[in-house]
CSV table of C-alpha atoms in Angstrom, one decimal:
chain,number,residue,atom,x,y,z
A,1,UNK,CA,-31.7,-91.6,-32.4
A,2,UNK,CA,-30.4,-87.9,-31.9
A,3,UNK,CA,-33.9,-86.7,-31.5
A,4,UNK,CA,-34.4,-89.2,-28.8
A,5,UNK,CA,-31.2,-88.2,-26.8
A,6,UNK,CA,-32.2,-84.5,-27.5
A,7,UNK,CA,-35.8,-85.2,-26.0
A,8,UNK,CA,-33.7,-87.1,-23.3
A,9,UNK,CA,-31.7,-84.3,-22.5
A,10,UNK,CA,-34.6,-81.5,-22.4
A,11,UNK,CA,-36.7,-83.7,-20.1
A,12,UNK,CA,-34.2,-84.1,-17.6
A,13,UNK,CA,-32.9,-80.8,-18.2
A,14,UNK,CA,-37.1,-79.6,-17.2
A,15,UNK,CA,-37.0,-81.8,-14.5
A,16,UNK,CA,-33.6,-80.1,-12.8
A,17,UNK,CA,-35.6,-77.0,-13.1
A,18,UNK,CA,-38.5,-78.2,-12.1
A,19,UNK,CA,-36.5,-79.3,-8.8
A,20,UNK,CA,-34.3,-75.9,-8.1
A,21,UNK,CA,-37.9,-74.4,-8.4
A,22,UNK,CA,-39.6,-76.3,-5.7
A,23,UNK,CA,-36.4,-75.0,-3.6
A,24,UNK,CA,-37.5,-72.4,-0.9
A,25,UNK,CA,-35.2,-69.8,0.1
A,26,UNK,CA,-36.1,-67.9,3.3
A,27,UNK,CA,-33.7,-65.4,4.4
A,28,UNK,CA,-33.7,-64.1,8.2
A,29,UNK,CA,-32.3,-61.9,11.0
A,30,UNK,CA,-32.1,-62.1,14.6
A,31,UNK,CA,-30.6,-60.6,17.7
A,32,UNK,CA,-29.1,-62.9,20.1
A,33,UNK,CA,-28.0,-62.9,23.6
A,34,UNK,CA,-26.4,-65.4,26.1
A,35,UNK,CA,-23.0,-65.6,27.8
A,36,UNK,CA,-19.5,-66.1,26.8
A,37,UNK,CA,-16.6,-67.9,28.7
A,38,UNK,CA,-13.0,-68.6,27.8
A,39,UNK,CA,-10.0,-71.0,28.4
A,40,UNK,CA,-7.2,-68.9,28.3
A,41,UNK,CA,-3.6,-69.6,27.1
A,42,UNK,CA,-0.6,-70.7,29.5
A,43,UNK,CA,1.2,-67.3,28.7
A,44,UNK,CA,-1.7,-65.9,29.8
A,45,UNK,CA,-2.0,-67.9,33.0
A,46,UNK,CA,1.2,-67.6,33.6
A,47,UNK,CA,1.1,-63.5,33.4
A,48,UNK,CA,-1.6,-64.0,35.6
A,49,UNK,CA,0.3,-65.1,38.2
A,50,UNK,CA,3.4,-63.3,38.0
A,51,UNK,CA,1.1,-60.4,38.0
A,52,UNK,CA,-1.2,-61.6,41.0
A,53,UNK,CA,-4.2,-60.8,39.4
A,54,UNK,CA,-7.6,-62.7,38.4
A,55,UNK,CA,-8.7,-62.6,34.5
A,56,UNK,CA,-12.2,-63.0,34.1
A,57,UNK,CA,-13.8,-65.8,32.7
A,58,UNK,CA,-17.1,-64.6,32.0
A,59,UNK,CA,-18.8,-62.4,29.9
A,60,UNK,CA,-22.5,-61.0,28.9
A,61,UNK,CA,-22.9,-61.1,25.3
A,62,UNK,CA,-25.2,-59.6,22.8
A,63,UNK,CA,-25.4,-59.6,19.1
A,64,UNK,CA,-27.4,-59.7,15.5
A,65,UNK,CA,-27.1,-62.6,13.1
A,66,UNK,CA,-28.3,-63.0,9.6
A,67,UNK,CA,-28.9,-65.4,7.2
A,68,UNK,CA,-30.8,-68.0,4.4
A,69,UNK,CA,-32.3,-71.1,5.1
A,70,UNK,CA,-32.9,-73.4,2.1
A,71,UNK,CA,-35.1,-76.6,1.6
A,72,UNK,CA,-38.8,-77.6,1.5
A,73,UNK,CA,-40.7,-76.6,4.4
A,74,UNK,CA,-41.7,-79.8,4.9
A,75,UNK,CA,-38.3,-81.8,3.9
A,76,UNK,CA,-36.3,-83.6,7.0
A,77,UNK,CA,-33.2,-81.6,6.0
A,78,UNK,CA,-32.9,-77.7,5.2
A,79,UNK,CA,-29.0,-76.3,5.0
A,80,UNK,CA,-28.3,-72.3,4.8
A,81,UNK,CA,-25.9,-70.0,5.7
A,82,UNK,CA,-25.6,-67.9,8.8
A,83,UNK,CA,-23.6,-64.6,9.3
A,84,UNK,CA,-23.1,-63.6,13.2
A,85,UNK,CA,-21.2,-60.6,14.8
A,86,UNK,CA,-21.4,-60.7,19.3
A,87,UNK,CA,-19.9,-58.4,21.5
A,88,UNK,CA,-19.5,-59.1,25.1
A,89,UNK,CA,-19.8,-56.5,27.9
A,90,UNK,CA,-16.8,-55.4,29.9
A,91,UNK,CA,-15.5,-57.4,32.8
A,92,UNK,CA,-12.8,-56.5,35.3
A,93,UNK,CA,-9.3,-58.0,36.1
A,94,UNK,CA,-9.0,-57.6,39.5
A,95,UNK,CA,-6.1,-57.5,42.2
A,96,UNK,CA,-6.0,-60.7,43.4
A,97,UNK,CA,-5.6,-59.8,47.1
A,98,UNK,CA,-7.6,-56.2,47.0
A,99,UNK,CA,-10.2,-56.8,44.3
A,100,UNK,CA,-9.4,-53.6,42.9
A,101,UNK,CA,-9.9,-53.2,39.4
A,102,UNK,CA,-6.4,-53.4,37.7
A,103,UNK,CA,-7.9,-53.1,33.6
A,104,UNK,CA,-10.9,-54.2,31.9
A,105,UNK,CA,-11.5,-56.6,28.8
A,106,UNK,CA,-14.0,-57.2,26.5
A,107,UNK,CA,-14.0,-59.4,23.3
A,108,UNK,CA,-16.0,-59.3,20.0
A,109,UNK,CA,-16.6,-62.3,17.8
A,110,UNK,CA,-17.6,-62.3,13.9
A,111,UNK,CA,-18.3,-65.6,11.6
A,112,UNK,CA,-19.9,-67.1,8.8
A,113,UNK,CA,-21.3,-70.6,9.4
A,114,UNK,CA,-23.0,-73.6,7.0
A,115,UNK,CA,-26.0,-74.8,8.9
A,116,UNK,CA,-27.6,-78.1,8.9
A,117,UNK,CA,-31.5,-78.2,10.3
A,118,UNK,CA,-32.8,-81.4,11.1
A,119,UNK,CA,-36.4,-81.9,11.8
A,120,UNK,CA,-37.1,-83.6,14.9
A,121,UNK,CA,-40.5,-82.6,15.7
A,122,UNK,CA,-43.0,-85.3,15.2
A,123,UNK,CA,-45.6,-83.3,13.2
A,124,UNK,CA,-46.5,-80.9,10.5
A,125,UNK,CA,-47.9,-78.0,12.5
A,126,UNK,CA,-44.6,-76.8,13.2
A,127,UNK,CA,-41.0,-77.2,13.0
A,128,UNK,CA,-38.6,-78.4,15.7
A,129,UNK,CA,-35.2,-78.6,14.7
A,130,UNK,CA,-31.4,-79.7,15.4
A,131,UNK,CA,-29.4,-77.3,14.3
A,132,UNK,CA,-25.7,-78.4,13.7
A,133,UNK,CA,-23.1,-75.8,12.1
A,134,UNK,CA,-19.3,-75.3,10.8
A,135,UNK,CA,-17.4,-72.0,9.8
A,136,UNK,CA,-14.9,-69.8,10.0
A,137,UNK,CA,-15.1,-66.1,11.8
A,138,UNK,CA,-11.9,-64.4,14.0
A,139,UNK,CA,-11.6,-63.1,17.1
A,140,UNK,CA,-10.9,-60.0,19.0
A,141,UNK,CA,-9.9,-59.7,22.6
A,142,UNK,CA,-9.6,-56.4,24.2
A,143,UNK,CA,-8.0,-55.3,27.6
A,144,UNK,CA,-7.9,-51.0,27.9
A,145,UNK,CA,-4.6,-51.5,29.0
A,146,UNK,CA,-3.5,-53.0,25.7
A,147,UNK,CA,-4.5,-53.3,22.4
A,148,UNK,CA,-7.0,-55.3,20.9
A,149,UNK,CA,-5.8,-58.4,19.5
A,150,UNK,CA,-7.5,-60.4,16.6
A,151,UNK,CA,-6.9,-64.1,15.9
A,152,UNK,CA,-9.0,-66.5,12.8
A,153,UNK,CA,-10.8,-68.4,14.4
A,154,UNK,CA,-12.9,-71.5,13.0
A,155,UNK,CA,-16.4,-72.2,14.6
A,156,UNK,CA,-18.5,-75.4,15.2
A,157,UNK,CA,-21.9,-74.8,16.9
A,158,UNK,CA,-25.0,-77.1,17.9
A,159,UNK,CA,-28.5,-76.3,19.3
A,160,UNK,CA,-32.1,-76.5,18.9
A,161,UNK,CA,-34.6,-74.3,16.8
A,162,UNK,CA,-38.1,-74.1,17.9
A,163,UNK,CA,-40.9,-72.4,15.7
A,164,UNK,CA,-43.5,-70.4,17.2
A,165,UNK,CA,-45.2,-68.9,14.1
A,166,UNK,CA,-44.1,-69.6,10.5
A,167,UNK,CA,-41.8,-66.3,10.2
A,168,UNK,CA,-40.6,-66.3,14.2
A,169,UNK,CA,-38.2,-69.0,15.3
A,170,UNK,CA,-36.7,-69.0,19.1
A,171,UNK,CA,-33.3,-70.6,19.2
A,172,UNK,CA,-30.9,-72.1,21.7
A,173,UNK,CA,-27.1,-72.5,20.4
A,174,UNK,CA,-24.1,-73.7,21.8
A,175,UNK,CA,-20.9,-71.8,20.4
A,176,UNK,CA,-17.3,-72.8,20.4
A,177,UNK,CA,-14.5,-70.6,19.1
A,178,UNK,CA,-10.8,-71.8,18.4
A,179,UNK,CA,-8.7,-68.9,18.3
A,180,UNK,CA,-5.4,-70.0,16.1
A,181,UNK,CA,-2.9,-67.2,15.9
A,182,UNK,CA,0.2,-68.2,18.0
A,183,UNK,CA,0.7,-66.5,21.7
A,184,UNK,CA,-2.7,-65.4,21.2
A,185,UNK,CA,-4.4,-64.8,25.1
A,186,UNK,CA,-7.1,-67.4,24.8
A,187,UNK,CA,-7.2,-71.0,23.3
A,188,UNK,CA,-10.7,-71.2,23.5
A,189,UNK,CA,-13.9,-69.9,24.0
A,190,UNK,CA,-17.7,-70.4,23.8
A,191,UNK,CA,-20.9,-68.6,23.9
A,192,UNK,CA,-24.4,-70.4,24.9
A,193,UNK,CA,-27.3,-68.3,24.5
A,194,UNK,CA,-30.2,-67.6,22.4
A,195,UNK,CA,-31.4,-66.2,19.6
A,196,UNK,CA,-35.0,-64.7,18.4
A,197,UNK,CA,-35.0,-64.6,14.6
A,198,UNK,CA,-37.7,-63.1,11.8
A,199,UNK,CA,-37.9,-65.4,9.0
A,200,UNK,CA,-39.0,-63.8,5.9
């Protein structure tokens, strides 16, 4: 009897092996582009207009993300993990009457997401897939007549990956960042751009 639970017990300790072995792990890294709006607070709409002057609400954004992908090639499902860091250009705050400059602002956004890819394309010759994500990152926004100010700031994103070769994947994403530190200038923002990634 014990050498039957003890053959038992090695069998389906082979097989959990066997399994975390068939696993493929493919680590990548990419530079992204897109733009970046925000939704800003009602302290800061309200300085806004005490101070009659127009705070931008969009931004160029550039940045480098990196990351692992895990799950069969051929599977429906893969998960992984993505690390991002994007940093927007600088756009004006302008007089509201004059247009002239009055400061410039700029923000910068860091996160670490799980990543579900669901395979959508309809054969095996190559891999289109929905790519649906949750993290955590924070948030800096930056005005040069004022400090920067950082914020946590969970994550949820959704877009597409489209393979053109095995190791070079073009990507379109969706980004949306909650900001949570109280009195904070912006209770929202979001990034949609795209992404060209080398998977190893």
């Amino acid at each position: 009897m014990k050498s039957n639970i003890m053959l038992s017990s090695v069998a389906a300790l082979l097989v959990s092996v066997a399994g975390a072995n068939a696993m493929e792990y493919r680590p990548f890294i990419g530079a992204t582009m897109g733009l970046q709006g925000i939704v800003y607070s009602d302290d800061a709409k309200d300085m806004e207009r005490a101070g009659h002057f127009d705070l931008p609400t969009d931004f160029f954004v550039f940045g480098i993300e990196s990351g692992v992908r895990a799950g069969g090639y051929n599977q429906i499902y893969n998960g992984g993990f993505t690390l991002s860091a994007t940093k927007s250009t600088y756009s004006k705050v302008q007089d509201k009457y004059t247009d002239h400059r009055v400061a410039s602002t700029d923000m910068f956004n860091i996160s670490a997401t799980y990543d579900n890819y669901i395979r959508i394309s309809g054969d095996k010759a190559s891999r289109i897939d929905l790519v649906l994500g949750a993290g955590l990152g924070a948030m800096a926004y930056h005005a040069d007549v004022d400090s920067t100010r950082w914020s946590f700031a969970p994550e949820i994103k959704a877009g597409m990956d489209f393979e053109l070769t095995h190791n070079v994947t073009l990507s379109a994403t969706a980004r949306a960042v909650f900001p949570t530190r109280s009195q904070y200038d912006a209770d929202m923002s979001y990034i949609v751009g795209g992404a060209v990634k080398y998977i190893f």
